[in-house]
Coordinates of C-alpha atoms and ligand atoms in Angstrom, one line a residue:
X106 CA 101.3 113.7 100.1
X107 CA 103.6 111.4 102.0
X108 CA 102.7 107.8 102.5
X109 CA 103.2 108.5 106.2
X110 CA 100.2 110.7 106.3
X111 CA 97.8 109.6 109.0
X112 CA 100.1 106.9 110.2
X113 CA 100.6 106.3 114.0
X114 CA 104.3 106.3 114.5
X115 CA 105.9 105.2 117.8
X116 CA 109.4 106.5 118.2
X117 CA 111.6 104.7 120.7
X118 CA 114.7 106.6 121.7
X119 CA 117.6 104.9 123.5
X120 CA 120.6 106.6 125.1
X121 CA 123.1 107.6 122.5
X122 CA 124.4 111.0 121.5
X123 CA 122.5 110.7 118.2
X124 CA 119.3 111.1 120.3
X125 CA 119.7 114.8 119.8
X126 CA 118.8 114.3 116.2
X127 CA 115.4 112.8 117.1
X128 CA 114.0 116.3 117.5
X129 CA 114.4 116.6 113.7
X130 CA 113.1 113.1 113.1
X131 CA 109.9 113.9 115.1
X132 CA 109.5 117.1 113.1
X133 CA 109.8 115.3 109.8
X134 CA 107.3 112.7 110.8
X135 CA 104.8 115.3 111.9
X136 CA 105.4 117.4 108.8
X137 CA 104.7 114.2 106.7
X138 CA 101.3 114.1 108.4
X139 CA 101.9 111.3 110.9
X140 CA 100.9 111.2 114.5
X141 CA 103.9 110.6 116.7
X142 CA 104.3 109.3 120.2
X143 CA 107.7 109.1 121.8
X144 CA 109.1 106.6 124.3
X145 CA 112.6 107.1 125.8
X146 CA 114.7 104.8 127.9
X147 CA 115.5 106.5 131.3
X148 CA 119.1 107.3 130.3
X149 CA 118.1 108.8 126.9
X150 CA 116.7 111.8 128.9
X151 CA 120.4 112.7 129.5
X152 CA 120.8 113.4 125.8
X153 CA 117.6 115.3 124.9
X154 CA 114.8 116.5 127.1
X155 CA 111.3 115.0 127.1
X156 CA 110.0 118.6 127.0
X157 CA 111.5 119.1 123.5
X158 CA 110.1 115.9 122.2
X159 CA 106.6 116.3 123.8
X160 CA 106.4 119.8 122.3
X161 CA 107.3 118.6 118.9
X162 CA 105.1 115.5 119.0
X163 CA 102.2 117.1 120.8
X164 CA 102.0 114.2 123.2
X165 CA 103.6 113.4 126.5
X166 CA 106.8 111.4 126.3
X167 CA 106.7 108.1 128.1
X168 CA 109.7 106.6 129.9
X169 CA 108.3 104.3 132.6
X170 CA 105.6 101.9 133.3
X171 CA 104.2 104.5 135.7
X172 CA 104.1 108.3 135.6
X173 CA 106.6 109.1 138.2
X174 CA 105.7 112.8 138.8
X175 CA 102.1 112.0 139.5
X176 CA 101.2 111.1 143.1
X177 CA 98.3 109.0 141.8
X178 CA 100.7 107.2 139.6
X179 CA 99.1 106.2 136.2
X180 CA 100.0 102.9 134.6
X181 CA 101.4 103.5 131.1
X182 CA 100.0 100.6 129.0
X183 CA 102.8 99.3 126.8
X184 CA 100.4 96.8 125.2
X185 CA 97.9 99.4 124.1
X186 CA 100.7 101.6 122.8
X187 CA 102.1 98.7 120.9
X188 CA 98.8 98.1 119.3
X189 CA 98.2 101.8 118.6
X190 CA 101.3 102.0 116.4
X191 CA 101.2 101.5 112.7
X192 CA 105.0 101.4 112.8
X193 CA 107.6 101.5 115.5
X194 CA 110.9 103.3 114.9
X195 CA 113.8 102.7 117.3
X196 CA 116.3 105.5 116.7
X197 CA 119.0 105.7 117.9
X198 CA 119.2 102.0 118.8
X199 CA 122.2 101.6 121.0
X200 CA 124.2 98.4 121.4
X201 CA 122.5 97.9 124.8
X202 CA 119.0 98.3 123.4
X203 CA 119.7 96.1 120.4
X204 CA 120.9 93.4 122.6
X205 CA 117.9 93.6 124.9
X206 CA 115.6 93.6 121.9
X207 CA 117.3 90.6 120.5
X208 CA 117.2 88.7 123.8
X209 CA 113.7 89.9 124.9
X210 CA 115.1 91.4 128.1
X211 CA 112.2 93.8 128.8
X212 CA 113.6 95.7 131.8
X213 CA 112.4 99.0 130.5
X214 CA 109.2 100.5 129.0
X215 CA 110.7 100.8 125.5
X216 CA 111.6 97.1 125.3
X217 CA 108.2 96.0 126.8
X218 CA 106.4 98.0 124.1
X219 CA 108.7 96.6 121.4
X220 CA 107.7 93.1 122.5
X221 CA 104.0 94.0 122.5
X222 CA 104.1 95.7 119.1
X223 CA 102.5 93.9 116.2
X224 CA 103.4 96.5 113.6
X225 CA 106.6 96.7 111.4
X226 CA 109.6 97.7 113.5
X227 CA 112.4 99.8 112.1
X228 CA 115.7 100.3 113.9
X229 CA 118.5 102.7 113.3
X230 CA 121.7 101.6 115.2
X231 CA 124.1 104.2 116.5
X232 CA 127.3 103.5 118.5
X233 CA 131.0 103.8 118.3
X234 CA 132.8 101.8 115.6
X235 CA 134.3 99.0 117.8
X236 CA 131.0 98.5 119.5
X237 CA 129.4 98.3 116.1
X238 CA 131.9 95.8 114.8
X239 CA 131.7 93.6 117.9
X240 CA 130.4 90.1 117.2
X241 CA 127.8 90.4 119.9
X242 CA 126.3 93.6 118.2
X243 CA 126.5 92.0 114.8
X244 CA 124.7 88.9 116.2
X245 CA 122.0 91.2 117.6
X246 CA 121.6 92.9 114.2
X247 CA 121.2 89.5 112.5
X248 CA 118.8 88.2 115.2
X249 CA 116.6 91.3 115.0
X250 CA 116.4 91.1 111.2
X251 CA 115.6 87.4 111.3
X252 CA 112.7 88.3 113.5
X253 CA 111.3 90.5 110.7
X254 CA 112.6 93.9 112.0
X255 CA 113.9 96.3 109.4
X256 CA 117.4 97.6 109.7
X257 CA 118.1 101.2 108.8
X258 CA 121.8 100.9 108.4
X259 CA 124.3 103.0 110.2
X260 CA 126.6 105.1 108.0
X261 CA 130.4 105.6 107.9
X262 CA 131.8 108.9 109.3
X263 CA 133.0 110.8 112.2
X264 CA 131.7 109.5 115.5
X265 CA 131.2 111.3 118.9
X266 CA 134.4 109.7 120.2
X267 CA 136.3 111.5 117.4
X268 CA 137.1 108.2 115.7
X269 CA 136.0 107.6 112.2
X270 CA 134.1 104.5 111.1
X271 CA 130.8 102.7 110.9
X272 CA 128.2 103.4 113.5
X273 CA 126.7 106.9 112.8
X274 CA 123.0 106.8 113.0
X275 CA 121.4 107.4 109.5
X276 CA 120.4 111.1 109.2
X277 CA 116.7 111.8 110.0
X278 CA 115.9 112.6 106.4
X279 CA 117.3 109.3 105.3
X280 CA 115.4 107.4 108.1
X281 CA 112.2 109.0 106.8
X282 CA 113.0 108.2 103.2
X283 CA 113.9 104.6 104.0
X284 CA 110.7 104.0 105.8
X285 CA 108.6 105.7 103.1
X286 CA 110.3 103.6 100.4
X287 CA 109.9 100.4 102.4
X288 CA 106.2 101.1 102.9
X289 CA 105.7 101.9 99.3
X290 CA 107.4 98.7 98.2
X291 CA 104.9 96.8 100.3
X292 CA 101.8 98.3 98.5
X293 CA 99.8 96.2 96.1
X294 CA 100.3 98.6 93.1
X295 CA 104.0 99.4 93.7
X296 CA 105.9 99.4 90.4
X297 CA 102.6 99.6 88.4
X298 CA 101.8 102.5 86.1
X299 CA 98.1 103.4 85.6
X300 CA 96.5 105.8 83.2
X301 CA 93.3 107.5 84.3
X302 CA 91.1 109.9 82.4
X303 CA 88.8 112.2 84.3
X304 CA 86.4 115.1 83.9
X305 CA 84.5 116.5 81.0
X306 CA 85.9 117.6 77.6
X307 CA 85.1 121.0 76.1
X308 CA 84.6 121.1 72.3
X309 CA 85.1 124.6 70.9
X310 CA 82.2 126.3 69.0
X311 CA 84.3 129.5 68.7
X312 CA 87.1 131.0 70.9
X313 CA 84.8 131.7 73.8
X314 CA 82.1 129.0 73.6
X315 CA 82.1 125.3 73.8
X316 CA 80.0 122.1 74.1
X317 CA 80.6 120.5 77.4
X318 CA 78.9 118.4 80.2
X319 CA 78.3 118.4 83.9
X320 CA 81.1 116.0 84.8
X321 CA 83.0 117.3 87.9
X322 CA 85.9 114.9 87.5
X323 CA 85.6 113.8 91.0
X324 CA 85.3 110.0 90.3
X325 CA 88.4 110.1 88.2
X326 CA 90.4 112.0 90.8
X327 CA 89.2 109.6 93.5
X328 CA 90.4 106.7 91.3
X329 CA 93.8 108.4 90.7
X330 CA 94.3 109.1 94.4
X331 CA 93.3 105.6 95.5
X332 CA 95.7 104.0 93.0
X333 CA 98.5 106.3 94.1
X334 CA 97.8 105.6 97.8
X335 CA 98.2 101.9 97.0
X336 CA 101.6 102.6 95.4
X337 CA 100.9 103.1 91.7
X338 CA 102.4 105.8 89.5
X339 CA 99.5 107.5 87.9
X340 CA 99.1 109.5 84.7
X341 CA 95.9 111.5 85.1
X342 CA 94.6 113.1 81.9
X343 CA 91.9 115.5 83.0
X344 CA 89.4 117.8 81.4
X345 CA 88.6 121.1 83.1
X346 CA 87.9 120.6 86.8
X347 CA 88.8 122.3 90.1
X348 CA 90.0 119.1 91.7
X349 CA 93.7 118.6 92.5
X350 CA 95.6 115.3 92.8
X351 CA 96.9 114.5 96.3
X352 CA 100.1 112.6 95.6
X353 CA 103.4 113.4 94.0
X354 CA 103.2 110.1 92.2
X355 CA 100.3 111.4 90.1
X356 CA 101.3 113.2 87.0
X357 CA 98.3 115.4 86.0
X358 CA 98.0 116.3 82.4
X359 CA 95.3 118.9 81.8
X360 CA 93.6 118.8 78.4
X361 CA 90.5 120.5 77.0
X362 CA 89.1 118.6 74.1
X363 CA 88.4 115.0 73.2
X364 CA 91.1 115.2 70.5
X365 CA 93.7 116.3 73.1
X366 CA 92.7 113.6 75.6
X367 CA 92.9 111.0 72.8
X368 CA 96.4 112.1 71.7
X369 CA 97.8 112.2 75.3
X370 CA 96.2 108.8 76.2
X371 CA 97.8 107.2 73.1
X372 CA 101.2 108.8 73.8
X373 CA 101.2 107.2 77.2
X374 CA 99.3 103.9 76.7
X375 CA 102.2 101.7 75.7
X376 CA 104.0 102.4 79.0
X377 CA 101.1 101.6 81.4
X378 CA 99.9 98.4 83.0
X379 CA 96.3 99.5 83.2
X380 CA 94.0 102.3 82.0
X381 CA 90.8 103.4 83.7
X382 CA 88.7 105.7 81.5
X383 CA 86.3 107.6 83.6
X384 CA 86.2 110.8 81.6
X385 CA 82.8 112.0 80.3
X386 CA 84.2 112.6 76.8
X387 CA 82.0 114.6 74.4
X388 CA 80.7 112.3 71.7
X389 CA 80.4 115.1 69.1
X390 CA 82.2 118.3 68.4
X391 CA 81.5 121.3 66.1
X392 CA 82.9 120.3 62.7
X393 CA 84.0 123.8 61.8
X394 CA 84.8 125.8 65.0
X395 CA 84.7 129.5 64.2
X396 CA 88.1 131.2 64.4
X397 CA 86.6 134.4 65.9
X398 CA 83.6 135.0 68.1
X399 CA 80.3 134.2 66.4
X400 CA 78.1 137.4 66.3
X401 CA 74.4 137.1 66.8
X402 CA 73.0 138.1 63.5
X403 CA 70.6 135.4 62.2
X404 CA 67.5 134.4 64.1
X405 CA 68.8 130.8 64.4
X406 CA 72.2 129.1 64.2
X407 CA 72.9 125.6 63.1
X408 CA 76.1 123.9 64.1
X409 CA 77.3 120.9 62.2
X410 CA 78.7 118.3 64.6
X411 CA 81.1 115.4 63.9
X412 CA 82.0 112.4 66.0
X413 CA 84.9 112.7 68.4
X414 CA 87.5 110.0 68.7
X415 CA 86.3 107.1 70.8
X416 CA 89.3 107.0 73.1
X417 CA 88.3 103.8 74.9
X418 CA 87.6 101.9 71.8
X419 CA 90.8 103.0 70.1
X420 CA 92.8 101.9 73.2
X421 CA 90.9 98.6 73.2
X422 CA 92.1 98.0 69.6
X423 CA 95.7 98.8 70.6
X424 CA 95.9 97.0 73.9
X425 CA 98.4 94.2 74.5
X426 CA 99.1 93.4 78.2
X427 CA 97.2 96.4 79.6
X428 CA 94.1 95.9 81.7
X429 CA 91.5 98.3 80.2
X430 CA 88.6 99.5 82.3
X431 CA 85.7 101.7 80.9
X432 CA 82.6 103.2 82.3
X433 CA 79.1 103.0 81.0
X434 CA 76.5 105.6 82.0
X435 CA 73.1 104.1 81.0
X436 CA 69.5 105.0 81.3
X437 CA 67.8 101.8 79.9
X438 CA 68.8 98.2 79.3
X439 CA 71.7 99.0 81.5
X440 CA 73.4 95.6 81.8
X441 CA 72.8 94.6 78.2
X442 CA 74.2 97.9 77.0
X443 CA 77.2 97.8 79.3
X444 CA 78.0 94.2 78.1
X445 CA 77.8 95.4 74.5
X446 CA 80.3 98.2 75.3
X447 CA 82.6 95.8 77.2
X448 CA 82.8 93.5 74.1
X449 CA 82.8 96.2 71.4
X450 CA 85.6 98.1 73.0
X451 CA 87.7 95.0 74.1
X452 CA 87.6 95.8 77.8
X453 CA 88.6 93.8 80.8
X454 CA 86.1 95.4 83.1
X455 CA 83.2 97.8 82.7
X456 CA 81.9 100.0 85.5
X457 CA 78.2 100.5 85.0
X458 CA 76.3 103.4 86.6
X459 CA 72.7 103.8 85.9
X460 CA 71.2 107.2 85.9
X461 CA 68.0 105.6 87.2
X462 CA 69.7 105.1 90.6
X463 CA 69.4 107.9 93.1
X464 CA 72.8 109.2 94.1
X465 CA 74.7 107.7 91.0
X466 CA 76.5 109.5 88.2
X467 CA 77.6 113.1 87.7
X468 CA 78.3 115.8 90.2
X469 CA 77.4 114.3 93.7
X470 CA 79.7 112.7 96.2
X471 CA 78.2 109.3 95.9
X472 CA 77.9 106.6 93.2
X473 CA 76.2 103.3 92.8
X474 CA 77.9 100.9 90.4
X475 CA 78.1 97.4 89.1
X476 CA 81.3 95.9 87.7
X477 CA 81.1 93.4 84.9
X478 CA 84.2 91.5 83.7
X479 CA 85.0 90.1 80.3
X480 CA 83.7 86.6 81.5
X481 CA 80.5 88.5 82.3
X482 CA 80.8 88.0 86.0
X483 CA 78.8 90.8 87.6
X484 CA 79.2 92.4 91.0
X485 CA 76.6 94.9 92.2
X486 CA 77.6 97.4 94.9
X487 CA 75.4 99.5 97.2
X488 CA 75.3 103.3 97.1
X489 CA 78.7 104.5 98.4
X490 CA 80.9 107.6 98.6
X491 CA 82.9 108.1 95.4
X492 CA 86.1 107.4 97.3
X493 CA 84.7 104.0 98.5
X494 CA 83.6 103.3 94.9
X495 CA 87.2 104.1 93.7
X496 CA 88.5 101.5 96.2
X497 CA 86.1 98.9 94.9
X498 CA 87.2 99.5 91.3
X499 CA 90.9 99.5 92.3
X500 CA 90.5 96.3 94.2
X501 CA 89.1 94.6 91.1
X502 CA 92.1 95.9 89.2
X503 CA 94.5 94.6 91.9
X504 CA 92.9 91.1 91.7
X505 CA 93.7 91.1 88.0
X506 CA 96.9 93.0 87.6
X507 CA 99.0 90.4 89.5
X508 CA 97.1 87.4 88.0
Ligands
CTP667 N1 84.6 107.3 76.1 C1 85.8 107.6 75.4 N2 85.8 108.4 74.3 C2 84.6 108.9 73.8 C3 83.4 108.6 74.5 C4 83.5 107.8 75.6 O1 86.9 107.1 75.8 N3 84.6 109.6 72.8 C5 84.7 106.4 77.2 C6 84.3 107.0 78.5 O2 85.4 107.5 79.2 C7 83.7 105.8 79.2 C8 83.1 104.9 78.1 O3 83.8 105.4 76.9 O4 84.7 105.0 79.9 C9 81.7 104.9 77.9 O5 81.1 106.2 77.6 P1 79.6 106.3 77.3 O6 79.4 107.8 76.9 O7 78.7 105.7 78.3 O8 79.5 105.4 76.0 P2 79.6 105.7 74.5 O9 80.5 104.7 74.0 O10 79.9 107.1 74.2 O11 78.2 105.3 74.0 P3 76.7 106.0 74.2 O12 77.0 107.4 74.5 O13 76.1 105.7 72.9 O14 76.1 105.3 75.3

């Protein structure tokens, strides 16, 4: 899933030949899951039709302060549009538009909206090479960047005039990539690697039977998705579940048993900044799993069980710089037991859910947690959706990961 998903993107098109490429740009934004609205300067309509862009963006294209074709002219509110936008992309940005943006000369709807916008503004210049080199244009580029706008640099190549030089608008794919990268770099977990365990483990009795539990894996997947949404690279080690991770930055490693989860967690632990162990790992496994299916002969069957590896405790022993977060599912003496686990397993945070709370724990879409840190500060949260609970946990991590 792209970081642009769900974002409101305002695309401002000024009058340059590169305007024809904005059809592809709108398409890419929409494909990434963004909602796009288009503003054109009056002369930009000479280069690409508003009909093309309104069809691709699914919204009317705005050019003027009033809707000229309507007898009962409607006022197009540049302030509202500026506030609606999560990001404003001006592409192509001609020398004229750059100069007006730099000086605040708001004689058209695009510039008025630019001056009203509070969101990040990206601009992709496009013009002939001598216009590009001109000190006035260079000054506009400098001024605009000093005002916090983000330049998507022009490229070198053949220009509409037939001349070769700087001034080609960046290709639509590259505009999208630049914006995605810029947004990612601004996220609180950008550059951080986080290991998450999720789901149940299945411990083989024979080739067709196992000991398992009712964990759906949902909490762990919500945690992985939230961390990825906030910029982290995630290694998600999961037991059997039907959930799928939403982001390319989540590497999902499916496992079946506690032993496999233990081994994969240890292989990856050195490289991560934090680990959140939400899996419901089986505490015991059959000591001698049968190699072929057990036939029902005797009236009763006794299975000898042995302890599985305690993954959380073993990572706690090994940990150096990592922030280690565990879960505690308790039914009595909840806080005291959670604190005992926090200390015994050398954790930085423990997330306590009590099975005595309605709506907490396995299966459902909600959870009710308390988070206790190693200094024994405790935060109690109300019943929330598992995705909100994931945000609460990740926020506590963010507070510590940069500290
Ligand atoms: N955990 C683990 N490996 C295990 C068992 C548990 O990594 N073999 C992790 C879980 O992912 C969770 C935490 O340990 O983060 C607590 O699990 P829980 O079952 O509540 O605690 P246990 O330590 O198993 O203790 P008990 O069952 O006795 O309460």
